[in-house]
Coordinates of C-alpha atoms and ligand atoms in Angstrom, one line a residue:
M1 CA -71.4 -106.6 -55.3
T2 CA -74.5 -107.6 -53.3
M3 CA -75.6 -105.8 -50.2
T4 CA -75.9 -107.5 -47.1
N5 CA -79.3 -107.1 -45.1
L6 CA -77.6 -104.8 -42.8
Q7 CA -76.4 -102.6 -45.7
K8 CA -79.8 -102.7 -47.1
E9 CA -81.3 -101.4 -44.0
I10 CA -79.0 -98.8 -43.4
S11 CA -79.5 -97.4 -46.9
K12 CA -83.2 -97.0 -46.2
R13 CA -82.6 -95.0 -43.2
R14 CA -83.3 -91.3 -43.3
T15 CA -82.6 -89.8 -39.8
F16 CA -83.2 -85.9 -39.5
A17 CA -84.5 -83.1 -37.5
I18 CA -86.4 -80.0 -38.6
I19 CA -85.2 -76.8 -37.1
S20 CA -86.7 -73.3 -37.2
H21 CA -87.5 -70.3 -35.5
P22 CA -90.7 -70.5 -33.5
D23 CA -93.8 -70.1 -35.7
A24 CA -92.0 -70.9 -39.0
G25 CA -94.2 -73.8 -39.2
K26 CA -92.1 -76.7 -37.8
T27 CA -95.1 -78.3 -36.2
T28 CA -97.2 -78.1 -39.2
M29 CA -94.6 -79.4 -41.5
T30 CA -94.0 -82.4 -39.0
E31 CA -97.6 -83.0 -39.2
K32 CA -97.9 -83.2 -42.9
L33 CA -95.1 -85.7 -43.0
L34 CA -96.5 -87.8 -40.4
L35 CA -99.7 -87.8 -42.5
F36 CA -97.7 -89.1 -45.4
G37 CA -96.1 -91.7 -43.5
N38 CA -99.7 -92.5 -42.3
V39 CA -98.7 -92.2 -38.7
I40 CA -101.8 -89.9 -38.1
R41 CA -104.9 -89.8 -39.8
E42 CA -106.3 -86.4 -39.1
A43 CA -104.4 -83.1 -39.4
G44 CA -104.5 -81.2 -35.8
T45 CA -103.3 -84.4 -33.9
V46 CA -100.1 -83.0 -33.4
K47 CA -100.7 -79.8 -32.2
G48 CA -103.9 -77.4 -32.2
K49 CA -103.0 -74.7 -29.7
K50 CA -106.5 -73.1 -30.1
T51 CA -108.3 -76.2 -29.8
G52 CA -106.6 -77.4 -26.8
K53 CA -105.4 -80.6 -28.4
F54 CA -101.4 -80.9 -27.8
A55 CA -98.6 -82.4 -29.6
A56 CA -98.3 -86.2 -29.2
S57 CA -94.7 -85.4 -28.1
D58 CA -95.8 -83.4 -25.1
W59 CA -94.6 -85.5 -22.5
M60 CA -94.6 -83.3 -19.4
E61 CA -97.3 -81.2 -17.6
I62 CA -95.0 -77.9 -18.2
E63 CA -95.1 -78.6 -22.0
K64 CA -99.2 -78.6 -21.5
K65 CA -99.0 -75.6 -19.6
R66 CA -97.1 -73.8 -22.0
G67 CA -98.3 -75.5 -25.1
I68 CA -94.9 -76.1 -26.2
S69 CA -92.5 -79.2 -26.7
V70 CA -89.9 -79.1 -24.1
T71 CA -87.9 -82.4 -24.8
S72 CA -87.1 -83.9 -28.2
S73 CA -89.1 -86.9 -29.2
V74 CA -88.7 -89.4 -32.0
M75 CA -91.1 -90.3 -34.6
S76 CA -90.5 -93.3 -36.9
F77 CA -92.4 -94.4 -39.9
P78 CA -91.8 -96.4 -43.3
Y79 CA -92.3 -94.1 -46.5
H80 CA -91.6 -95.4 -50.3
G81 CA -89.0 -97.9 -49.1
H82 CA -87.3 -95.7 -46.9
H83 CA -87.2 -95.9 -42.7
V84 CA -87.9 -92.2 -41.7
N85 CA -86.8 -91.2 -38.3
I86 CA -87.7 -87.7 -37.5
L87 CA -86.2 -86.1 -34.4
D88 CA -88.3 -83.5 -32.8
T89 CA -86.3 -80.4 -31.5
P90 CA -88.0 -77.4 -29.2
G91 CA -88.8 -74.7 -31.4
H92 CA -89.5 -71.9 -28.8
E93 CA -87.1 -69.2 -27.9
D94 CA -85.4 -71.1 -25.0
F95 CA -83.7 -74.2 -25.7
S96 CA -81.3 -76.4 -24.0
E97 CA -78.0 -78.6 -24.6
D98 CA -80.8 -81.2 -25.3
T99 CA -81.4 -79.5 -28.5
Y100 CA -77.9 -79.3 -29.5
R101 CA -77.2 -83.0 -28.6
T102 CA -80.0 -84.1 -30.7
L103 CA -78.5 -82.6 -33.5
T104 CA -75.6 -84.8 -33.1
A105 CA -77.8 -87.9 -33.6
V106 CA -79.2 -87.0 -36.8
D107 CA -77.8 -87.3 -40.3
S108 CA -79.4 -84.4 -42.1
V109 CA -81.4 -81.3 -41.1
V110 CA -84.4 -79.5 -42.5
M111 CA -84.3 -75.9 -41.8
I112 CA -87.8 -74.1 -42.2
I113 CA -87.9 -70.4 -42.9
D114 CA -90.8 -68.3 -42.7
S115 CA -91.0 -66.5 -46.2
T116 CA -92.7 -63.5 -44.6
K117 CA -89.8 -62.9 -41.8
G118 CA -86.5 -64.4 -43.5
V119 CA -83.8 -65.9 -41.5
E120 CA -84.4 -65.2 -37.8
P121 CA -82.4 -65.5 -34.7
Q122 CA -82.8 -69.0 -33.3
T123 CA -82.5 -70.3 -37.0
I124 CA -78.9 -68.8 -36.9
K125 CA -78.2 -70.4 -33.5
L126 CA -79.4 -73.8 -34.5
F127 CA -78.0 -73.4 -38.0
K128 CA -74.3 -72.8 -36.4
V129 CA -74.5 -76.1 -34.7
C130 CA -75.3 -77.8 -38.0
R131 CA -72.5 -76.2 -39.7
M132 CA -70.0 -77.1 -37.3
R133 CA -70.9 -80.7 -37.4
G134 CA -70.9 -80.5 -41.4
I135 CA -74.4 -82.0 -41.4
P136 CA -76.4 -81.8 -44.8
I137 CA -79.1 -78.8 -44.5
F138 CA -81.9 -78.6 -46.6
T139 CA -84.1 -75.4 -46.5
F140 CA -88.0 -75.1 -46.8
I141 CA -89.1 -71.8 -47.2
N142 CA -92.5 -71.9 -46.0
K143 CA -95.9 -69.8 -46.2
L144 CA -96.1 -69.1 -49.8
D145 CA -99.7 -68.6 -49.6
R146 CA -99.0 -65.4 -48.0
E147 CA -97.3 -62.2 -49.1
G148 CA -93.7 -62.6 -48.2
K149 CA -90.2 -61.6 -49.2
D150 CA -88.9 -61.7 -52.6
P151 CA -87.7 -65.2 -53.1
L152 CA -84.2 -64.1 -54.8
D153 CA -84.0 -61.5 -51.7
L154 CA -84.6 -64.5 -49.3
L155 CA -81.8 -66.8 -51.3
S156 CA -79.4 -64.0 -50.7
E157 CA -80.1 -63.7 -47.0
I158 CA -79.6 -67.2 -46.5
E159 CA -76.3 -67.0 -48.5
E160 CA -75.1 -63.8 -46.5
V161 CA -76.5 -64.4 -43.1
L162 CA -76.0 -68.1 -42.9
G163 CA -72.7 -68.2 -45.0
I164 CA -74.0 -71.1 -47.0
E165 CA -74.5 -71.4 -50.9
S166 CA -77.9 -72.1 -52.0
Y167 CA -79.5 -74.0 -54.9
P168 CA -83.2 -73.7 -55.5
M169 CA -84.5 -77.0 -56.1
N170 CA -88.2 -75.7 -57.0
W171 CA -89.0 -71.9 -57.9
P172 CA -92.2 -70.1 -56.9
F173 CA -94.3 -68.6 -59.3
G174 CA -96.0 -65.5 -57.4
M175 CA -97.0 -65.9 -53.8
G176 CA -100.1 -64.9 -51.7
K177 CA -103.2 -64.2 -53.7
R178 CA -101.3 -64.6 -56.9
F179 CA -99.6 -67.8 -56.0
L180 CA -99.6 -69.9 -59.1
G181 CA -97.4 -72.7 -58.2
I182 CA -93.9 -74.1 -58.1
Y183 CA -91.4 -75.1 -61.0
D184 CA -90.0 -78.3 -59.8
R185 CA -86.6 -77.8 -61.5
H186 CA -85.2 -81.0 -60.4
N187 CA -88.1 -83.0 -61.8
N188 CA -88.8 -80.5 -64.5
D189 CA -92.5 -80.6 -63.5
F190 CA -94.8 -77.6 -62.7
V191 CA -97.0 -77.9 -59.5
H192 CA -99.9 -76.0 -59.8
Y193 CA -101.3 -74.4 -56.5
K194 CA -105.1 -74.8 -56.4
G195 CA -105.7 -74.1 -52.8
N196 CA -107.5 -76.2 -50.2
E197 CA -104.6 -78.5 -49.9
E198 CA -104.9 -79.5 -53.5
E199 CA -102.2 -79.7 -56.2
E200 CA -101.6 -80.7 -59.5
I201 CA -98.4 -81.7 -61.1
L202 CA -97.9 -81.1 -64.8
P203 CA -95.2 -81.5 -67.2
Y204 CA -93.3 -78.3 -67.5
D205 CA -92.2 -79.3 -71.2
Q206 CA -95.9 -79.2 -72.3
I207 CA -97.1 -76.2 -70.3
E208 CA -98.2 -74.4 -73.3
N209 CA -101.3 -77.0 -73.2
Y210 CA -102.3 -75.4 -70.2
P211 CA -103.0 -71.8 -71.3
Q212 CA -104.5 -70.9 -68.1
I213 CA -101.1 -71.3 -66.4
A214 CA -99.0 -70.5 -69.5
N215 CA -100.8 -67.2 -70.3
N216 CA -100.9 -66.0 -66.6
E217 CA -99.0 -63.0 -66.3
V218 CA -97.4 -64.4 -63.1
F219 CA -96.0 -67.3 -65.2
Q220 CA -94.6 -64.9 -67.8
A221 CA -92.9 -62.5 -65.1
S222 CA -91.3 -65.7 -63.5
Q223 CA -89.4 -66.7 -66.8
D224 CA -86.7 -63.8 -66.1
E225 CA -86.1 -64.9 -62.7
L226 CA -85.6 -68.6 -64.0
L227 CA -83.4 -67.4 -66.6
L228 CA -81.3 -65.5 -63.7
L229 CA -80.9 -68.7 -61.8
E230 CA -80.0 -70.7 -64.6
E231 CA -77.1 -68.1 -65.4
A232 CA -76.0 -66.8 -62.3
G233 CA -77.3 -69.2 -59.7
N234 CA -74.9 -72.1 -58.1
E235 CA -74.8 -75.4 -59.6
F236 CA -76.5 -78.4 -58.0
D237 CA -73.8 -80.7 -56.5
V238 CA -74.5 -83.7 -54.5
E239 CA -71.3 -84.1 -53.0
R240 CA -71.4 -80.5 -51.7
V241 CA -74.7 -81.0 -50.2
A242 CA -73.5 -84.1 -48.2
K243 CA -70.9 -82.1 -46.8
G244 CA -73.3 -79.3 -45.8
E245 CA -71.8 -76.7 -47.9
L246 CA -74.7 -76.3 -50.3
T247 CA -78.3 -76.2 -49.2
P248 CA -81.1 -77.2 -51.6
V249 CA -83.8 -75.0 -51.3
F250 CA -87.8 -75.6 -51.5
F251 CA -90.5 -73.3 -51.6
G252 CA -94.3 -74.2 -50.5
S253 CA -96.5 -74.0 -47.8
A254 CA -97.1 -76.3 -44.9
L255 CA -100.5 -75.3 -43.7
A256 CA -101.9 -75.8 -47.5
N257 CA -99.9 -78.8 -47.9
F258 CA -98.5 -77.7 -50.9
G259 CA -95.0 -78.5 -52.5
I260 CA -94.5 -80.7 -49.5
K261 CA -94.7 -84.1 -51.1
T262 CA -92.2 -82.9 -53.9
F263 CA -90.1 -81.7 -51.1
F264 CA -90.1 -84.7 -49.0
D265 CA -89.7 -87.0 -52.1
T266 CA -86.6 -84.9 -53.2
F267 CA -85.1 -84.7 -49.5
L268 CA -85.4 -88.4 -49.0
Q269 CA -83.4 -89.2 -52.4
F270 CA -80.5 -86.8 -51.4
A271 CA -80.7 -86.9 -47.7
S272 CA -77.9 -88.7 -45.9
E273 CA -78.0 -92.4 -44.8
P274 CA -76.2 -93.2 -41.8
K275 CA -72.5 -92.4 -42.3
P276 CA -69.1 -93.6 -40.3
R277 CA -68.8 -92.1 -37.2
K278 CA -65.7 -91.0 -35.3
T279 CA -64.3 -92.9 -32.2
N280 CA -61.2 -93.0 -30.3
E281 CA -60.1 -95.8 -32.4
G282 CA -60.9 -94.1 -35.7
L283 CA -63.9 -94.2 -38.0
I284 CA -66.5 -96.8 -37.5
D285 CA -68.5 -97.7 -40.4
P286 CA -72.2 -98.0 -39.9
D287 CA -72.1 -101.7 -41.7
N288 CA -69.6 -102.9 -39.2
E289 CA -71.2 -106.2 -37.7
A290 CA -70.3 -105.1 -34.5
F291 CA -73.1 -103.3 -32.4
S292 CA -72.4 -99.8 -31.2
G293 CA -74.0 -96.6 -30.3
Y294 CA -74.1 -93.7 -27.8
I295 CA -76.5 -92.1 -25.4
F296 CA -77.3 -88.6 -26.3
K297 CA -80.1 -88.1 -23.9
I298 CA -81.7 -89.2 -21.0
Q299 CA -85.1 -88.6 -19.7
A300 CA -86.3 -89.3 -16.2
N301 CA -89.9 -89.7 -15.1
M302 CA -91.1 -89.4 -18.9
N303 CA -94.3 -91.5 -17.4
P304 CA -94.7 -90.2 -13.7
A305 CA -96.8 -93.3 -12.8
H306 CA -93.8 -95.4 -13.5
R307 CA -90.9 -92.9 -12.4
D308 CA -88.7 -94.5 -15.0
R309 CA -85.7 -93.0 -16.6
I310 CA -85.1 -93.7 -20.2
A311 CA -81.8 -93.4 -22.0
F312 CA -81.8 -92.3 -26.0
L313 CA -79.4 -94.5 -28.0
R314 CA -78.4 -93.6 -31.3
I315 CA -77.4 -96.8 -33.2
C316 CA -74.1 -96.1 -35.1
S317 CA -73.0 -99.8 -36.3
G318 CA -74.2 -103.2 -36.5
K319 CA -77.5 -104.8 -35.6
F320 CA -79.6 -104.3 -32.5
E321 CA -81.4 -107.3 -31.0
R322 CA -83.6 -107.1 -28.0
G323 CA -82.1 -109.2 -25.1
M324 CA -78.4 -108.9 -26.3
T325 CA -75.5 -108.1 -24.0
V326 CA -73.9 -104.7 -24.3
H327 CA -70.6 -103.1 -22.7
V328 CA -70.7 -99.5 -21.3
S329 CA -67.6 -98.3 -22.4
R330 CA -67.1 -95.7 -19.5
T331 CA -67.7 -98.4 -16.6
N332 CA -66.8 -101.5 -18.7
K333 CA -69.8 -102.9 -17.3
A334 CA -72.0 -105.5 -19.3
I335 CA -76.0 -105.0 -19.5
K336 CA -78.7 -106.9 -21.0
L337 CA -80.8 -104.9 -23.1
N338 CA -84.3 -106.1 -22.5
Q339 CA -86.5 -103.1 -22.1
T340 CA -86.3 -101.3 -25.3
Q341 CA -88.4 -99.1 -27.0
Q342 CA -89.1 -97.2 -30.3
F343 CA -91.0 -93.9 -30.0
M344 CA -94.0 -92.7 -31.9
A345 CA -94.1 -89.4 -30.1
S346 CA -95.4 -90.4 -26.7
S347 CA -96.6 -93.8 -27.2
R348 CA -93.7 -96.3 -27.1
E349 CA -93.5 -99.7 -28.6
T350 CA -91.3 -102.3 -27.6
V351 CA -88.5 -102.7 -30.3
D352 CA -87.0 -106.2 -31.2
V353 CA -84.5 -105.1 -33.7
A354 CA -83.2 -102.0 -34.8
Y355 CA -80.4 -100.5 -37.3
P356 CA -77.9 -97.8 -37.7
G357 CA -79.6 -94.4 -37.8
D358 CA -82.5 -95.6 -35.4
I359 CA -82.9 -94.2 -32.1
I360 CA -84.0 -96.5 -29.3
G361 CA -85.0 -95.8 -25.9
I362 CA -83.3 -98.1 -23.3
Y363 CA -84.6 -98.4 -19.7
D364 CA -82.0 -96.9 -17.6
P365 CA -81.7 -98.5 -14.0
N366 CA -79.3 -95.4 -13.3
V367 CA -76.4 -96.9 -15.0
Y368 CA -75.9 -94.7 -18.1
Q369 CA -74.5 -91.1 -18.4
I370 CA -75.0 -88.7 -21.4
G371 CA -72.2 -89.6 -23.9
D372 CA -71.8 -93.2 -22.9
T373 CA -70.8 -95.6 -25.8
L374 CA -72.5 -99.0 -25.8
T375 CA -71.0 -101.8 -27.9
A376 CA -71.2 -105.4 -28.5
G377 CA -68.1 -107.0 -29.8
K378 CA -66.0 -103.9 -30.2
E379 CA -65.4 -103.1 -26.5
G380 CA -63.2 -100.0 -25.9
I381 CA -64.4 -97.8 -28.5
E382 CA -66.0 -94.4 -27.4
Y383 CA -68.0 -92.1 -29.6
H384 CA -66.8 -88.5 -29.4
E385 CA -70.1 -86.8 -30.5
L386 CA -71.1 -84.6 -27.7
P387 CA -69.5 -81.7 -27.1
V388 CA -70.2 -79.3 -24.1
F389 CA -72.3 -76.1 -24.6
P390 CA -71.4 -73.2 -22.7
P391 CA -74.4 -71.9 -20.6
E392 CA -75.4 -68.5 -21.2
I393 CA -77.5 -68.0 -18.2
Y394 CA -76.4 -68.3 -14.6
K395 CA -78.3 -68.5 -11.4
K396 CA -77.5 -69.3 -7.7
V397 CA -79.8 -71.9 -6.3
R398 CA -80.8 -72.7 -2.6
V399 CA -83.3 -74.9 -0.9
K400 CA -86.2 -72.9 0.9
N401 CA -86.3 -75.3 3.6
V402 CA -83.1 -76.5 5.0
M403 CA -84.8 -79.7 6.4
K404 CA -85.3 -80.8 2.6
S405 CA -81.5 -80.4 1.9
K406 CA -81.1 -84.2 1.1
Q407 CA -83.9 -84.4 -1.5
F408 CA -82.4 -81.2 -2.8
R409 CA -79.2 -82.5 -3.5
K410 CA -80.6 -85.8 -4.8
G411 CA -82.8 -83.8 -7.3
I412 CA -79.8 -81.7 -8.6
E413 CA -77.4 -84.7 -9.1
Q414 CA -80.1 -86.4 -11.1
L415 CA -81.3 -83.4 -13.0
V416 CA -77.9 -82.4 -13.9
Q417 CA -76.9 -85.8 -15.1
E418 CA -79.7 -85.8 -17.5
G419 CA -77.8 -82.6 -18.8
A420 CA -80.4 -80.1 -19.0
I421 CA -78.7 -78.1 -16.8
Q422 CA -75.1 -77.7 -15.8
L423 CA -73.6 -77.4 -12.1
F424 CA -71.0 -75.1 -10.6
Y425 CA -69.7 -74.2 -7.3
Q426 CA -68.7 -70.6 -6.5
D427 CA -65.1 -71.1 -5.3
S428 CA -65.1 -68.6 -2.6
N429 CA -68.1 -70.2 -0.5
D430 CA -69.3 -73.1 -2.4
D431 CA -72.5 -71.8 -3.3
I432 CA -74.4 -73.6 -5.7
I433 CA -74.5 -72.0 -9.2
L434 CA -76.8 -73.5 -12.2
G435 CA -76.0 -72.5 -15.6
A436 CA -78.4 -73.2 -18.8
V437 CA -78.5 -72.5 -22.3
G438 CA -82.1 -70.9 -22.0
Q439 CA -84.3 -69.6 -19.2
L440 CA -86.8 -72.1 -19.6
Q441 CA -84.3 -74.7 -18.2
F442 CA -84.5 -73.1 -15.0
D443 CA -88.4 -73.2 -15.0
V444 CA -88.3 -76.8 -15.8
F445 CA -85.6 -77.4 -13.1
E446 CA -87.9 -75.6 -10.6
Y447 CA -90.9 -77.3 -11.8
R448 CA -89.4 -80.6 -11.5
M449 CA -87.8 -80.0 -8.2
E450 CA -91.2 -79.4 -6.8
G451 CA -93.3 -82.1 -8.6
E452 CA -90.6 -84.9 -8.5
Y453 CA -88.7 -84.1 -5.4
N454 CA -90.8 -82.2 -3.3
V455 CA -88.4 -79.3 -2.9
S456 CA -88.9 -75.8 -3.3
I457 CA -86.0 -73.7 -4.4
E458 CA -85.2 -70.0 -4.5
F459 CA -83.0 -68.6 -7.4
T460 CA -80.9 -65.5 -7.3
T461 CA -79.8 -64.5 -10.9
L462 CA -76.5 -63.8 -12.0
G463 CA -77.9 -62.9 -15.4
G464 CA -76.0 -63.6 -18.8
R465 CA -72.4 -64.5 -18.4
I466 CA -69.8 -65.5 -20.5
P467 CA -68.0 -68.7 -19.1
R468 CA -64.3 -69.6 -20.1
W469 CA -62.7 -72.4 -18.4
I470 CA -59.2 -72.2 -17.2
G471 CA -56.4 -74.4 -18.7
Q472 CA -54.3 -74.3 -15.5
K473 CA -55.1 -76.9 -12.5
D474 CA -54.0 -74.3 -9.7
V475 CA -55.2 -70.6 -9.9
D476 CA -54.9 -67.5 -7.4
S477 CA -58.2 -66.6 -6.3
R478 CA -57.2 -63.2 -5.5
L479 CA -57.4 -62.3 -9.2
F480 CA -61.1 -62.8 -9.3
D481 CA -64.2 -60.9 -8.1
S482 CA -67.7 -60.8 -8.6
R483 CA -67.4 -59.4 -12.1
S484 CA -65.2 -62.4 -13.0
L485 CA -66.6 -64.8 -10.8
L486 CA -64.4 -68.0 -10.2
V487 CA -66.3 -71.3 -10.0
R488 CA -65.6 -75.0 -10.2
D489 CA -67.7 -77.2 -12.4
R490 CA -68.9 -80.4 -11.3
F491 CA -65.6 -82.3 -12.5
D492 CA -63.8 -79.8 -10.3
R493 CA -62.3 -77.9 -13.3
Y494 CA -61.9 -74.2 -12.6
A495 CA -63.8 -71.7 -14.7
V496 CA -64.6 -68.2 -14.7
L497 CA -67.9 -66.3 -15.2
F498 CA -67.2 -63.1 -16.9
E499 CA -70.1 -60.2 -16.5
N500 CA -69.8 -59.2 -20.0
E501 CA -67.2 -59.0 -23.1
F502 CA -65.5 -55.8 -21.5
T503 CA -64.4 -57.6 -18.1
L504 CA -63.5 -60.5 -20.4
R505 CA -60.9 -58.4 -22.4
Y506 CA -59.9 -56.6 -19.3
F507 CA -59.2 -59.7 -17.4
T508 CA -57.3 -61.2 -20.6
D509 CA -55.2 -58.3 -21.2
K510 CA -54.1 -57.9 -17.3
N511 CA -53.6 -61.9 -16.7
K512 CA -52.0 -63.3 -20.0
D513 CA -50.6 -66.2 -18.5
I514 CA -54.0 -67.5 -17.6
E515 CA -55.1 -69.9 -20.3
L516 CA -58.8 -69.2 -20.8
I517 CA -60.6 -71.9 -22.8
D518 CA -63.9 -71.2 -25.0
L519 CA -65.7 -74.3 -25.4
L520 CA -67.5 -73.3 -28.6
E521 CA -63.8 -73.2 -30.0
S522 CA -62.5 -76.2 -28.3
N523 CA -63.3 -79.5 -29.5
D524 CA -61.3 -81.7 -27.4
Y525 CA -62.6 -80.5 -23.8
K526 CA -64.9 -83.2 -22.9
S527 CA -68.0 -82.8 -21.2
V528 CA -68.4 -86.4 -19.7
Ligands
G4P601 P1 -93.7 -73.9 -35.4 O1 -93.8 -75.4 -34.9 O2 -92.5 -73.7 -36.1 O3 -93.6 -73.0 -34.0 O4 -94.7 -73.4 -36.0 P2 -96.3 -74.0 -36.3 O5 -96.2 -75.1 -37.1 O6 -96.9 -74.1 -35.0 O7 -96.9 -72.6 -37.1 C1 -97.0 -71.6 -36.5 C2 -98.2 -70.8 -37.1 O8 -97.9 -70.5 -38.6 C3 -99.4 -71.5 -37.1 O9 -100.7 -70.7 -36.8 C4 -99.6 -72.1 -38.4 O10 -101.1 -72.5 -38.7 C5 -99.2 -71.1 -39.3 N1 -98.7 -72.0 -40.5 C6 -97.7 -72.9 -40.7 N2 -97.3 -73.1 -41.9 C7 -98.1 -72.3 -42.7 C8 -98.4 -71.8 -44.1 O11 -97.7 -72.4 -44.8 N3 -98.9 -70.8 -44.4 C9 -99.7 -70.1 -43.5 N4 -100.4 -69.0 -44.0 N5 -99.6 -70.2 -42.4 C10 -98.7 -71.3 -41.7 P3 -101.2 -70.2 -35.6 O12 -102.2 -69.5 -35.8 O13 -100.1 -69.5 -34.8 O14 -101.5 -71.5 -34.8 P4 -102.6 -72.6 -35.1 O15 -103.7 -72.2 -34.1 O16 -103.0 -72.5 -36.4 O17 -102.1 -73.8 -34.6

């Protein structure tokens, strides 16, 4: 059966995100991949904390100040017959719903682990989201040029802490000063580490022709480990990889540009192409000729000079052509998509055609919301991709100068619509409470209120809280107090912010008739 042009384009797409704990090497890896893609010519363009150069994806002033990437950006480039889309996710301690939402827009994930540290807290958090969605996860164990944990221990850490089975696609021979190279089990090659970003690929079958390697004591010692892997390790199973049940593991060094090419080539071979996605009318195949996609992120004021709002659209089916008219399912309005962009970090290029798996930015004249489905020829469908993520930190907010109340409300409304922060009202007095997944969102919020709306605000912290939504429409407000704070969300649904696990348990025991919903466990509680 011959493939249609649409199917050919889909089969080329590899849309993925790189996740890691801060400092594991995500930026360094991204930079190396962009070098392969000829997107950048010189290392250090993506980031150089110490040289004062900043990531191309640093859009906002605050990012520059902190030297981190707050908002997720998209980088696209062709590579060896593939069309690669890398979605950047913030790597610092604080991250937002934006990070989680970005993970809904990818088809696979690369998880970077620092070999000297093992599995770290933020990796666990991000991993859980990927796991929930059944996304294929590829692991890259970084910094083999340094003395790190024992590779076998790292594998068991991944299996035990993260609860996913692993299959080493390659195996390191030594590490740090004694690092000899990696045995590429998949291609049966030996990749010899020569330092200075140099590697040499040798046929493993003929390794006896290279006595400086074959007779090296590190080489000999590694043979036992290999035997152990062959006998006791998991089997490689493409289908289990695709379901996110088995993670292929690669070893290397991003900084030394070692093992990266082998990793990337193998990753592209096994990473998922765009798959059918769930809607209210069942699964929609990417090669369905009718165009459809959904908005997973909205970013206002990306360019302060233009005061624009850009909605990020993940294309799920059909072909996108600039100038086409699409329907917004929520409002049933028709919109002509003229101003559309594809991203290479902060530079944007007009995009004329795009295919499933691609992310495009569309100019938003204030008509879109996060979660909106856009279609052409398939009106009425809605993608159900974006669960609400319960905020973990809460703060009351008020405007310092009451004369600025109007701008204050406008700012809150727009920034909440962007989805970086969630809005609640204290039921007893209508005080405004903001909830976010991390502290950074409050800093960004304050900064943007000041910079974009000219409003100074004041926070009173409520600290970490455990939120539960109430199933019932009516509640008796006398049951609640400051430890179990009754609030309404922006859709007027009741929720309770519990001070800690203890107050939650106490309340649950005393009020068995009140249905408390944990958003992390309830998939059908829609955000928008
Ligand atoms: P992140 O985006 O995940 O936060 O990590 P990033 O790439 O910024 O890397 C964090 C630090 O680890 C950087 O050093 C980077 O050079 C170093 N690094 C990344 N990969 C490797 C590797 O394979 N081996 C070794 N030895 N180091 C690696 P830094 O000093 O914090 O920053 P910089 O001044 O070098 O940018």
